[in-house]
Amino acid sequence: MRKTNIVIIAVMSVLLFGLAVFAWVKPADEYSLSERRRLSQRPELTAESLLAGGDKSFMTKFEDYATDQFPLRDEFRTVYSVVSLYALAEKEINGIYLMGRHAVKVEYPLDQVSIDWALERFSDLNARFFQGRPVYLCVIPDKNYFLAKESGHPSLDYEALFAELREKTADYAEYVDVTGLLDVGDYYYTDTHWRQDKITDVAEYLAQQMGTEAYDSYRTMTLDTPFYGVYYGQAALPLAPDSLTYLTNDEMEGLEVLCLDNGTPEANPLYDLEKAAGKDGYELFLSGSKALITMENPNAATDKELVIFRDSFGSSLAPLLTHGYRKVTLVDVRYISPRYLNNFVDFENADILLLYSTTLLNDSRRLLLE
């Protein structure tokens, strides 16, 4: 028994010492693909950092660095998540719960300050740019709308939220309710977003409500690259990946897509196959987060124009609306101040669509004021 204890202690000592040495000498990783965030780097040891307090102190920064750069960190996170979920029967891991194949982030509680902030931004945009133009508001529910009650997790009072948004924008916007067209099968298993190939009915209904029309047929293209969504990394569970599918046709392949983020128009792919294989496969759609994108369709069914104020959900929906509009402009005011919009966007003859997810609305402080 004594020999066994000695062996165990020796093995544990070698393991801990080895991990400590490895952690110290290995190059620091810059980015965590699974968590989609930058990792803490080794802090500089100075007299100022030793004397500083709080988040600026050397020890605080070193603790963050040691946690982020720990050897086999992803593997240990997976072990912890599996044990917590299946052995200890935890209901959620890092705010993520499972329902069948779906990984879902708990969206609770309702942040009324955030909702008010979003409504103030919408009102301000209306006063600056929308006067006299047709304005539509469409709110996209997150997956909790479909799964939280069944799973027993807390969730927002969605009906009350939708009613408030409808009521407080009624003076200038027509509310377009698409919740009845959606179910949880329209969303990726491991990600927050909806699947483009599942929302053609949403595009058709939106186009109809805005007095135009959507495409009546597509070619469906499915990539071989597996898609591990944002919840895959956050949950650190061995989940099966999604597949990425996009829709196209001859007319869509003739679109001229431009990005204006650098002040001058630059060609931008409608579907970015390189980014589909990168750190966030959803960036397949319009190359991901962009402040300003335009899509022009010389073969559109009308000469109308559409300006969409949107979050990331709009990246996959907007291409499906290009049949009914000669020009579609996507604006993401998380990345561009409204004060600059008149330099790039012509609102005079455009329809306006406010297209936002409940996830963004419940955390809307990223919407810029000026």
Tab-separated table of C-alpha atoms in Angstrom:
chain	number	residue	atom	x	y	z
A	1	MET	CA	0.000	0.000	0.000
A	2	ARG	CA	2.845	2.335	0.892
A	3	LYS	CA	4.581	1.631	-2.434
A	4	THR	CA	1.347	2.307	-4.289
A	5	ASN	CA	0.952	5.665	-2.558
A	6	ILE	CA	4.521	6.573	-3.376
A	7	VAL	CA	3.966	5.726	-7.043
A	8	ILE	CA	0.772	7.771	-7.151
A	9	ILE	CA	2.451	10.771	-5.524
A	10	ALA	CA	5.433	10.466	-7.856
A	11	VAL	CA	3.250	10.282	-10.959
A	12	MET	CA	1.130	13.237	-9.847
A	13	SER	CA	4.235	15.256	-9.019
A	14	VAL	CA	5.797	14.564	-12.398
A	15	LEU	CA	2.497	15.368	-14.126
A	16	LEU	CA	1.968	18.644	-12.292
A	17	PHE	CA	5.602	19.686	-12.611
A	18	GLY	CA	5.626	18.760	-16.293
A	19	LEU	CA	2.474	20.729	-16.982
A	20	ALA	CA	3.854	23.729	-15.106
A	21	VAL	CA	7.118	23.674	-17.086
A	22	PHE	CA	5.261	23.150	-20.352
A	23	ALA	CA	2.928	26.045	-19.581
A	24	TRP	CA	5.885	28.306	-18.902
A	25	VAL	CA	7.994	27.481	-21.965
A	26	LYS	CA	5.331	26.957	-24.649
A	27	PRO	CA	4.533	29.923	-26.931
A	28	ALA	CA	1.347	31.669	-25.864
A	29	ASP	CA	-1.654	31.049	-28.094
A	30	GLU	CA	-3.150	34.243	-29.488
A	31	TYR	CA	-6.683	33.034	-30.101
A	32	SER	CA	-9.085	30.314	-28.976
A	33	LEU	CA	-10.930	28.932	-31.984
A	34	SER	CA	-13.384	27.013	-29.821
A	35	GLU	CA	-14.308	30.041	-27.695
A	36	ARG	CA	-13.851	32.601	-30.490
A	37	ARG	CA	-11.947	35.062	-28.363
A	38	ARG	CA	-8.448	36.400	-27.888
A	39	LEU	CA	-6.507	34.810	-25.058
A	40	SER	CA	-4.658	36.638	-22.297
A	41	GLN	CA	-0.935	37.072	-22.904
A	42	ARG	CA	1.935	36.947	-20.415
A	43	PRO	CA	1.955	40.271	-18.533
A	44	GLU	CA	5.073	42.380	-18.169
A	45	LEU	CA	6.539	42.362	-14.675
A	46	THR	CA	7.190	45.964	-13.628
A	47	ALA	CA	7.209	47.890	-10.384
A	48	GLU	CA	4.048	49.677	-11.517
A	49	SER	CA	2.181	46.428	-12.234
A	50	LEU	CA	3.246	44.937	-8.878
A	51	LEU	CA	1.927	47.961	-6.988
A	52	ALA	CA	-1.253	48.331	-9.064
A	53	GLY	CA	-4.559	47.022	-7.782
A	54	GLY	CA	-7.609	45.406	-9.312
A	55	ASP	CA	-7.608	44.355	-12.963
A	56	LYS	CA	-4.340	46.216	-13.621
A	57	SER	CA	-2.285	44.298	-11.081
A	58	PHE	CA	0.374	41.856	-12.256
A	59	MET	CA	-1.081	38.949	-10.276
A	60	THR	CA	-4.591	39.453	-11.699
A	61	LYS	CA	-3.256	39.570	-15.241
A	62	PHE	CA	-1.005	36.583	-14.568
A	63	GLU	CA	-3.941	34.532	-13.251
A	64	ASP	CA	-5.873	35.316	-16.453
A	65	TYR	CA	-2.823	34.397	-18.531
A	66	ALA	CA	-2.250	31.117	-16.650
A	67	THR	CA	-5.907	30.142	-17.037
A	68	ASP	CA	-6.020	30.954	-20.753
A	69	GLN	CA	-2.663	29.345	-21.610
A	70	PHE	CA	-2.957	26.183	-19.513
A	71	PRO	CA	-1.737	23.117	-21.484
A	72	LEU	CA	-4.489	20.949	-22.978
A	73	ARG	CA	-6.966	23.586	-21.888
A	74	ASP	CA	-9.657	22.613	-24.406
A	75	GLU	CA	-9.374	18.947	-23.448
A	76	PHE	CA	-9.717	19.747	-19.742
A	77	ARG	CA	-12.725	21.993	-20.507
A	78	THR	CA	-14.383	19.105	-22.331
A	79	VAL	CA	-13.740	16.685	-19.464
A	80	TYR	CA	-15.191	19.195	-16.997
A	81	SER	CA	-18.294	19.779	-19.154
A	82	VAL	CA	-18.940	16.074	-19.745
A	83	VAL	CA	-18.593	15.221	-16.057
A	84	SER	CA	-20.765	18.174	-15.010
A	85	LEU	CA	-23.527	17.418	-17.491
A	86	TYR	CA	-23.688	13.627	-17.422
A	87	ALA	CA	-22.220	12.603	-14.060
A	88	LEU	CA	-23.314	15.509	-11.870
A	89	ALA	CA	-26.560	16.129	-13.789
A	90	GLU	CA	-26.001	19.877	-14.143
A	91	LYS	CA	-28.802	21.512	-16.147
A	92	GLU	CA	-26.477	23.783	-18.109
A	93	ILE	CA	-22.783	24.314	-18.833
A	94	ASN	CA	-21.454	27.877	-19.133
A	95	GLY	CA	-25.028	29.026	-19.693
A	96	ILE	CA	-25.596	26.428	-22.442
A	97	TYR	CA	-28.137	23.604	-22.233
A	98	LEU	CA	-28.912	20.714	-24.569
A	99	MET	CA	-32.262	19.749	-26.064
A	100	GLY	CA	-31.814	16.816	-28.393
A	101	ARG	CA	-29.049	17.852	-30.774
A	102	HIS	CA	-29.603	21.557	-30.121
A	103	ALA	CA	-27.200	23.516	-27.935
A	104	VAL	CA	-29.025	26.573	-26.597
A	105	LYS	CA	-27.812	29.565	-24.602
A	106	VAL	CA	-30.079	30.655	-21.755
A	107	GLU	CA	-31.474	34.101	-22.631
A	108	TYR	CA	-32.636	35.462	-19.289
A	109	PRO	CA	-33.537	37.795	-17.688
A	110	LEU	CA	-34.997	40.506	-19.887
A	111	ASP	CA	-32.778	43.592	-19.794
A	112	GLN	CA	-35.324	46.398	-19.984
A	113	VAL	CA	-32.588	49.038	-20.108
A	114	SER	CA	-31.204	47.330	-23.192
A	115	ILE	CA	-34.640	47.140	-24.848
A	116	ASP	CA	-35.172	50.848	-24.135
A	117	TRP	CA	-31.743	51.643	-25.600
A	118	ALA	CA	-32.606	49.777	-28.810
A	119	LEU	CA	-35.961	51.563	-29.081
A	120	GLU	CA	-34.243	54.921	-28.593
A	121	ARG	CA	-31.771	54.056	-31.375
A	122	PHE	CA	-34.625	53.089	-33.712
A	123	SER	CA	-36.485	56.315	-32.910
A	124	ASP	CA	-33.343	58.356	-33.490
A	125	LEU	CA	-32.670	56.652	-36.840
A	126	ASN	CA	-36.273	57.345	-37.858
A	127	ALA	CA	-35.954	61.039	-36.988
A	128	ARG	CA	-32.676	61.361	-38.906
A	129	PHE	CA	-33.235	59.243	-41.985
A	130	PHE	CA	-36.631	57.584	-42.382
A	131	GLN	CA	-39.100	60.479	-42.576
A	132	GLY	CA	-41.682	59.744	-45.239
A	133	ARG	CA	-40.227	56.346	-46.088
A	134	PRO	CA	-41.933	52.941	-45.578
A	135	VAL	CA	-40.374	51.377	-42.463
A	136	TYR	CA	-40.750	47.748	-41.327
A	137	LEU	CA	-39.642	46.069	-38.105
A	138	CYS	CA	-39.001	42.321	-37.956
A	139	VAL	CA	-37.763	40.611	-34.777
A	140	ILE	CA	-36.125	37.170	-34.940
A	141	PRO	CA	-36.614	34.966	-31.853
A	142	ASP	CA	-33.668	33.035	-30.430
A	143	LYS	CA	-33.902	29.276	-29.903
A	144	ASN	CA	-35.207	29.641	-26.339
A	145	TYR	CA	-38.491	30.842	-27.835
A	146	PHE	CA	-39.059	27.272	-29.016
A	147	LEU	CA	-37.244	25.187	-26.384
A	148	ALA	CA	-37.033	26.916	-22.995
A	149	LYS	CA	-40.499	25.954	-21.744
A	150	GLU	CA	-40.073	22.301	-22.706
A	151	SER	CA	-36.590	22.147	-21.187
A	152	GLY	CA	-37.605	23.850	-17.924
A	153	HIS	CA	-35.144	26.735	-18.333
A	154	PRO	CA	-36.048	30.365	-17.630
A	155	SER	CA	-36.617	32.574	-20.654
A	156	LEU	CA	-37.798	35.994	-21.718
A	157	ASP	CA	-41.486	36.808	-21.883
A	158	TYR	CA	-41.317	36.895	-25.666
A	159	GLU	CA	-44.923	37.820	-26.307
A	160	ALA	CA	-44.648	40.809	-23.974
A	161	LEU	CA	-41.376	41.814	-25.640
A	162	PHE	CA	-42.863	41.600	-29.141
A	163	ALA	CA	-45.925	43.574	-28.010
A	164	GLU	CA	-43.747	46.322	-26.521
A	165	LEU	CA	-41.603	46.601	-29.640
A	166	ARG	CA	-44.694	46.726	-31.851
A	167	GLU	CA	-46.402	49.357	-29.689
A	168	LYS	CA	-43.404	51.659	-29.257
A	169	THR	CA	-42.512	51.712	-32.964
A	170	ALA	CA	-46.089	51.914	-34.275
A	171	ASP	CA	-45.813	55.643	-35.094
A	172	TYR	CA	-43.241	55.008	-37.820
A	173	ALA	CA	-42.833	51.257	-38.492
A	174	GLU	CA	-45.045	48.385	-39.606
A	175	TYR	CA	-44.374	45.282	-37.521
A	176	VAL	CA	-43.839	42.110	-39.569
A	177	ASP	CA	-44.340	39.005	-37.426
A	178	VAL	CA	-42.430	35.969	-38.749
A	179	THR	CA	-42.500	33.818	-35.613
A	180	GLY	CA	-45.293	31.650	-37.009
A	181	LEU	CA	-43.061	30.747	-39.969
A	182	LEU	CA	-40.211	29.527	-37.773
A	183	ASP	CA	-39.494	26.498	-35.630
A	184	VAL	CA	-36.340	25.244	-33.937
A	185	GLY	CA	-35.499	23.124	-36.985
A	186	ASP	CA	-34.789	26.356	-38.881
A	187	TYR	CA	-31.727	26.994	-36.680
A	188	TYR	CA	-28.285	25.390	-36.573
A	189	TYR	CA	-27.780	22.777	-33.863
A	190	THR	CA	-24.529	24.256	-32.507
A	191	ASP	CA	-25.055	27.924	-33.299
A	192	THR	CA	-27.381	30.834	-32.583
A	193	HIS	CA	-28.234	31.606	-36.222
A	194	TRP	CA	-30.934	30.423	-38.587
A	195	ARG	CA	-30.204	28.294	-41.652
A	196	GLN	CA	-30.549	30.087	-44.969
A	197	ASP	CA	-32.025	27.046	-46.686
A	198	LYS	CA	-34.834	26.980	-44.084
A	199	ILE	CA	-35.963	30.605	-44.301
A	200	THR	CA	-37.094	31.016	-47.905
A	201	ASP	CA	-40.665	31.293	-46.596
A	202	VAL	CA	-39.565	34.109	-44.279
A	203	ALA	CA	-37.967	35.960	-47.211
A	204	GLU	CA	-41.087	35.444	-49.320
A	205	TYR	CA	-43.376	36.737	-46.564
A	206	LEU	CA	-41.176	39.766	-45.848
A	207	ALA	CA	-41.017	40.650	-49.529
A	208	GLN	CA	-44.791	40.343	-49.798
A	209	GLN	CA	-45.349	42.599	-46.778
A	210	MET	CA	-42.991	45.188	-48.271
A	211	GLY	CA	-44.855	45.165	-51.583
A	212	THR	CA	-42.371	43.252	-53.677
A	213	GLU	CA	-41.424	39.624	-54.379
A	214	ALA	CA	-38.739	37.065	-53.591
A	215	TYR	CA	-37.087	34.406	-55.737
A	216	ASP	CA	-39.230	31.403	-56.632
A	217	SER	CA	-36.408	28.873	-57.059
A	218	TYR	CA	-32.846	28.215	-55.912
A	219	ARG	CA	-30.003	25.784	-56.262
A	220	THR	CA	-28.980	24.328	-52.899
A	221	MET	CA	-25.223	24.055	-52.286
A	222	THR	CA	-23.878	22.121	-49.272
A	223	LEU	CA	-20.238	22.425	-48.221
A	224	ASP	CA	-18.086	19.487	-47.156
A	225	THR	CA	-16.559	21.569	-44.337
A	226	PRO	CA	-18.146	20.770	-40.941
A	227	PHE	CA	-19.556	23.778	-39.108
A	228	TYR	CA	-18.969	24.058	-35.368
A	229	GLY	CA	-21.112	26.935	-34.142
A	230	VAL	CA	-20.476	29.363	-31.312
A	231	TYR	CA	-22.265	27.175	-28.739
A	232	TYR	CA	-19.977	24.243	-29.529
A	233	GLY	CA	-16.977	26.105	-28.108
A	234	GLN	CA	-18.855	27.719	-25.242
A	235	ALA	CA	-20.279	24.427	-24.029
A	236	ALA	CA	-16.999	22.505	-24.575
A	237	LEU	CA	-18.999	19.356	-25.248
A	238	PRO	CA	-18.305	16.742	-27.958
A	239	LEU	CA	-21.255	17.771	-30.140
A	240	ALA	CA	-21.791	16.660	-33.731
A	241	PRO	CA	-21.140	19.486	-36.200
A	242	ASP	CA	-23.659	21.168	-38.458
A	243	SER	CA	-23.386	21.368	-42.226
A	244	LEU	CA	-23.294	24.676	-44.094
A	245	THR	CA	-25.742	25.137	-46.948
A	246	TYR	CA	-26.305	28.197	-49.112
A	247	LEU	CA	-28.790	29.085	-51.850
A	248	THR	CA	-28.061	30.501	-55.276
A	249	ASN	CA	-29.465	30.839	-58.776
A	250	ASP	CA	-28.486	32.492	-62.045
A	251	GLU	CA	-29.841	35.881	-60.984
A	252	MET	CA	-28.079	35.852	-57.615
A	253	GLU	CA	-24.801	34.943	-59.283
A	254	GLY	CA	-25.100	38.189	-61.267
A	255	LEU	CA	-25.294	40.388	-58.155
A	256	GLU	CA	-22.643	43.078	-57.668
A	257	VAL	CA	-21.701	42.945	-53.984
A	258	LEU	CA	-19.577	45.737	-52.515
A	259	CYS	CA	-18.210	46.474	-49.038
A	260	LEU	CA	-17.839	50.139	-48.048
A	261	ASP	CA	-16.128	49.633	-44.686
A	262	ASN	CA	-12.919	51.344	-45.828
A	263	GLY	CA	-14.737	54.350	-47.268
A	264	THR	CA	-14.521	53.221	-50.897
A	265	PRO	CA	-16.404	50.355	-52.549
A	266	GLU	CA	-14.524	47.056	-52.600
A	267	ALA	CA	-15.708	43.790	-54.151
A	268	ASN	CA	-17.148	41.399	-51.565
A	269	PRO	CA	-18.261	37.803	-52.152
A	270	LEU	CA	-21.926	36.985	-51.718
A	271	TYR	CA	-20.769	33.659	-50.283
A	272	ASP	CA	-17.235	33.586	-48.873
A	273	LEU	CA	-16.067	29.981	-49.169
A	274	GLU	CA	-12.701	30.719	-47.543
A	275	LYS	CA	-14.332	32.071	-44.391
A	276	ALA	CA	-16.692	29.095	-44.335
A	277	ALA	CA	-13.634	27.005	-43.461
A	278	GLY	CA	-12.324	29.556	-40.914
A	279	LYS	CA	-12.924	30.298	-37.255
A	280	ASP	CA	-16.623	31.108	-37.797
A	281	GLY	CA	-18.242	29.209	-40.637
A	282	TYR	CA	-21.320	31.471	-40.592
A	283	GLU	CA	-19.071	34.139	-42.129
A	284	LEU	CA	-19.795	32.257	-45.350
A	285	PHE	CA	-22.655	34.738	-45.722
A	286	LEU	CA	-21.385	38.112	-46.983
A	287	SER	CA	-17.991	37.555	-45.270
A	288	GLY	CA	-19.338	38.090	-41.770
A	289	SER	CA	-19.485	41.303	-39.736
A	290	LYS	CA	-19.383	44.362	-41.966
A	291	ALA	CA	-20.554	47.914	-41.337
A	292	LEU	CA	-21.836	48.605	-44.868
A	293	ILE	CA	-22.613	46.192	-47.704
A	294	THR	CA	-24.458	46.894	-50.951
A	295	MET	CA	-25.931	44.328	-53.328
A	296	GLU	CA	-27.063	45.529	-56.742
A	297	ASN	CA	-29.212	43.392	-59.043
A	298	PRO	CA	-29.457	44.579	-62.666
A	299	ASN	CA	-32.130	41.916	-63.255
A	300	ALA	CA	-34.342	42.753	-60.260
A	301	ALA	CA	-38.112	42.577	-60.621
A	302	THR	CA	-38.450	46.262	-59.602
A	303	ASP	CA	-36.410	49.476	-59.438
A	304	LYS	CA	-37.026	49.739	-55.698
A	305	GLU	CA	-34.248	50.043	-53.118
A	306	LEU	CA	-34.056	48.563	-49.623
A	307	VAL	CA	-31.942	49.579	-46.629
A	308	ILE	CA	-31.665	46.911	-43.918
A	309	PHE	CA	-30.494	47.830	-40.426
A	310	ARG	CA	-29.448	44.461	-39.096
A	311	ASP	CA	-27.364	42.171	-36.926
A	312	SER	CA	-25.665	38.976	-38.141
A	313	PHE	CA	-28.972	37.217	-38.887
A	314	GLY	CA	-29.387	39.580	-41.822
A	315	SER	CA	-26.288	38.254	-43.566
A	316	SER	CA	-28.061	35.084	-44.664
A	317	LEU	CA	-31.535	36.574	-45.212
A	318	ALA	CA	-30.643	39.684	-47.229
A	319	PRO	CA	-29.447	37.818	-50.375
A	320	LEU	CA	-32.889	36.200	-50.592
A	321	LEU	CA	-34.527	39.649	-50.883
A	322	THR	CA	-32.456	40.871	-53.834
A	323	HIS	CA	-34.936	39.733	-56.501
A	324	GLY	CA	-37.451	42.374	-55.411
A	325	TYR	CA	-34.987	45.265	-55.141
A	326	ARG	CA	-32.544	46.763	-57.607
A	327	LYS	CA	-30.291	47.696	-54.694
A	328	VAL	CA	-30.124	46.347	-51.134
A	329	THR	CA	-27.912	48.107	-48.572
A	330	LEU	CA	-27.076	46.463	-45.255
A	331	VAL	CA	-26.138	48.707	-42.330
A	332	ASP	CA	-24.766	47.434	-39.030
A	333	VAL	CA	-24.667	50.323	-36.563
A	334	ARG	CA	-22.543	48.267	-34.184
A	335	TYR	CA	-19.658	49.101	-36.508
A	336	ILE	CA	-20.515	52.493	-38.023
A	337	SER	CA	-21.772	55.630	-36.329
A	338	PRO	CA	-25.107	56.895	-37.671
A	339	ARG	CA	-23.544	60.332	-38.130
A	340	TYR	CA	-21.703	59.020	-41.216
A	341	LEU	CA	-24.579	57.230	-42.921
A	342	ASN	CA	-25.648	60.112	-45.178
A	343	ASN	CA	-22.174	59.954	-46.735
A	344	PHE	CA	-22.798	56.424	-47.997
A	345	VAL	CA	-26.528	55.625	-47.970
A	346	ASP	CA	-29.310	57.241	-50.014
A	347	PHE	CA	-32.541	56.922	-48.044
A	348	GLU	CA	-34.676	59.112	-50.310
A	349	ASN	CA	-36.332	56.387	-52.403
A	350	ALA	CA	-35.706	53.348	-50.200
A	351	ASP	CA	-37.808	51.020	-48.105
A	352	ILE	CA	-36.386	50.534	-44.603
A	353	LEU	CA	-36.218	47.207	-42.740
A	354	LEU	CA	-35.155	46.965	-39.095
A	355	LEU	CA	-34.153	43.305	-38.779
A	356	TYR	CA	-32.882	42.263	-35.340
A	357	SER	CA	-32.722	39.160	-33.182
A	358	THR	CA	-33.973	39.041	-29.610
A	359	THR	CA	-30.409	38.171	-28.572
A	360	LEU	CA	-29.127	41.491	-29.898
A	361	LEU	CA	-32.070	43.490	-28.564
A	362	ASN	CA	-31.485	42.085	-25.077
A	363	ASP	CA	-27.857	43.226	-25.316
A	364	SER	CA	-28.213	46.327	-27.490
A	365	ARG	CA	-25.564	48.574	-25.980
A	366	ARG	CA	-23.376	47.770	-28.960
A	367	LEU	CA	-25.736	49.842	-31.145
A	368	LEU	CA	-23.908	53.123	-31.580
A	369	LEU	CA	-25.461	56.432	-30.553
A	370	GLU	CA	-23.411	58.933	-32.582
